[in-house]
Every structure is written in structure tokens, then in C-alpha cells.
mmCIF file of C-alpha atoms in Angstrom:
data_model
loop_
_atom_site.group_PDB
_atom_site.id
_atom_site.type_symbol
_atom_site.label_atom_id
_atom_site.label_comp_id
_atom_site.label_asym_id
_atom_site.label_seq_id
_atom_site.Cartn_x
_atom_site.Cartn_y
_atom_site.Cartn_z
ATOM 1 C CA MET E 613 -10.169 -7.479 50.783
ATOM 2 C CA PRO E 614 -10.598 -8.877 47.271
ATOM 3 C CA ASN E 615 -7.468 -10.495 45.673
ATOM 4 C CA PRO E 616 -6.729 -8.859 42.131
ATOM 5 C CA ILE E 617 -6.828 -11.077 39.329
ATOM 6 C CA PHE E 618 -3.706 -10.271 37.041
ATOM 7 C CA ASN E 619 -4.351 -12.308 34.348
ATOM 8 C CA GLN E 620 -7.738 -11.143 33.157
ATOM 9 C CA PRO E 621 -8.117 -8.812 30.316
ATOM 10 C CA LEU E 622 -8.747 -5.362 31.144
ATOM 11 C CA ASP E 623 -11.823 -4.163 29.655
ATOM 12 C CA ARG E 624 -11.085 -0.809 28.496
ATOM 13 C CA LYS E 625 -11.749 0.579 24.931
ATOM 14 C CA VAL E 626 -10.300 2.983 22.582
ATOM 15 C CA PRO E 627 -12.721 5.497 21.637
ATOM 16 C CA ALA E 628 -13.101 5.438 17.621
ATOM 17 C CA TYR E 629 -11.977 9.474 17.200
ATOM 18 C CA GLU E 630 -9.481 10.192 14.974
ATOM 19 C CA SER E 631 -7.364 13.629 14.910
ATOM 20 C CA PRO E 632 -7.133 15.516 11.066
ATOM 21 C CA ALA E 633 -3.263 14.183 11.969
ATOM 22 C CA THR E 634 -4.147 10.839 11.917
ATOM 23 C CA GLN E 635 -6.308 10.918 8.984
ATOM 24 C CA GLU E 636 -3.399 12.214 7.019
ATOM 25 C CA ILE E 637 -0.971 9.525 8.088
ATOM 26 C CA HIS E 638 -3.747 6.836 6.998
ATOM 27 C CA GLN E 639 -4.276 8.284 3.812
ATOM 28 C CA ARG E 640 -0.110 8.505 3.058
ATOM 29 C CA LEU E 641 0.232 4.999 4.279
ATOM 30 C CA ALA E 642 -2.950 3.877 1.793
ATOM 31 C CA SER E 643 -1.233 5.772 -1.014
ATOM 32 C CA LEU E 644 2.310 4.445 0.014
ATOM 33 C CA LYS E 645 0.918 0.723 -0.010
ATOM 34 C CA LYS E 646 -0.640 1.457 -3.783
ATOM 35 C CA SER E 647 2.404 3.092 -5.202
ATOM 36 C CA GLN E 648 4.117 0.104 -3.855
ATOM 37 C CA THR E 649 1.660 -2.240 -5.309
ATOM 38 C CA MET E 650 2.145 -0.494 -8.829
ATOM 39 C CA LEU E 651 6.142 -0.703 -8.504
ATOM 40 C CA TYR E 652 5.801 -4.190 -8.032
ATOM 41 C CA ARG E 653 3.557 -5.056 -11.000
ATOM 42 C CA MET E 654 5.382 -2.447 -13.521
ATOM 43 C CA MET E 655 8.759 -4.526 -12.469
ATOM 44 C CA ASN E 656 6.744 -7.769 -13.277
ATOM 45 C CA LEU E 657 5.618 -6.432 -16.663
ATOM 46 C CA GLU E 658 9.063 -5.365 -17.445
ATOM 47 C CA THR E 659 10.381 -8.806 -16.209
ATOM 48 C CA TRP E 660 8.142 -10.421 -18.901
ATOM 49 C CA ALA E 661 9.062 -7.975 -21.710
ATOM 50 C CA ILE E 662 12.630 -8.800 -21.267
ATOM 51 C CA VAL E 663 11.868 -12.529 -21.076
ATOM 52 C CA GLY E 664 9.457 -12.454 -23.858
ATOM 53 C CA THR E 665 11.940 -10.339 -26.185
ATOM 54 C CA MET E 666 14.915 -12.901 -25.163
ATOM 55 C CA GLU E 667 13.236 -15.881 -25.867
ATOM 56 C CA GLU E 668 12.625 -14.681 -29.456
ATOM 57 C CA PHE E 669 16.401 -14.239 -29.902
ATOM 58 C CA ASP E 670 17.135 -17.593 -27.925
ATOM 59 C CA PRO E 671 14.759 -19.850 -27.960
ATOM 60 C CA GLY E 672 14.800 -21.903 -24.467
ATOM 61 C CA PHE E 673 16.390 -18.745 -22.784
ATOM 62 C CA TRP E 674 14.125 -19.133 -20.000
ATOM 63 C CA ASN E 675 14.615 -22.746 -19.344
ATOM 64 C CA ARG E 676 18.262 -22.436 -19.143
ATOM 65 C CA PHE E 677 18.097 -19.091 -17.073
ATOM 66 C CA MET E 678 15.875 -20.828 -14.127
ATOM 67 C CA THR E 679 17.979 -24.512 -14.295
ATOM 68 C CA ASN E 680 21.037 -22.032 -13.922
ATOM 69 C CA ARG E 681 19.186 -19.806 -11.324
ATOM 70 C CA GLN E 682 18.011 -23.232 -9.163
ATOM 71 C CA LEU E 683 22.039 -24.652 -9.491
ATOM 72 C CA ALA E 684 22.847 -21.231 -7.958
ATOM 73 C CA PHE E 685 20.667 -21.307 -5.049
ATOM 74 C CA LYS E 686 21.818 -24.877 -4.406
ATOM 75 C CA ASN E 687 24.957 -24.369 -4.315
ATOM 76 C CA PHE E 688 24.220 -20.935 -1.768
ATOM 77 C CA LEU E 689 22.546 -22.833 0.508
ATOM 78 C CA ALA E 690 25.397 -25.511 0.594
ATOM 79 C CA GLN E 691 27.831 -23.082 1.209
ATOM 80 C CA LYS E 692 25.639 -21.146 3.957
ATOM 81 C CA LYS E 693 25.580 -25.079 5.884
ATOM 82 C CA ALA E 694 28.890 -25.702 5.292
ATOM 83 C CA GLN E 695 30.053 -22.110 6.975
ATOM 84 C CA ARG E 696 27.767 -22.977 10.079
ATOM 85 C CA SER E 697 29.316 -26.252 10.676
#
């Protein structure tokens, strides 16, 4: 009686058959991914429109915003590190 080898992968192939339900799921997922991509592109466009407008009214706005954001992030990380200790 041969000894079974448990570490070898099985040579089973899944058939390439796609039911109508599976096709519909793939179509809906593709549509969802496309919608999500469009949403992020719109958000980027809106952000840059706001930044451009603020730069016109208050030159240096974006630089100050990013400096404050970086400082706030460093403070956040320091607080999290202090909580863990």
C-alpha cells in the first residue's frame, strides 16, 4: 500500500463555466469599481479647485495648511506612542 503524500498540491482544475448569475456579479463589481474610481477623481478635482481658490485669496495657504497638517500628524503619532507605553 503506497504512503499518501499530503504536501503535494492537488491537480484539480475549476471549470471555466460562468453562470448568468456569476456574469452579473462580475458586471456589477466592474461597475462599482468604475464608480469608485470616478468618485476619487471628482474628490481630487474638487480639492484642487478649493486649493486654487484659496491660493488666490490668501497666497501661501496651501504651504501653511500642509505644514500644520504635518505637525498635527506628528503630534498624533506621539500621543499614540505615549498611550501604548
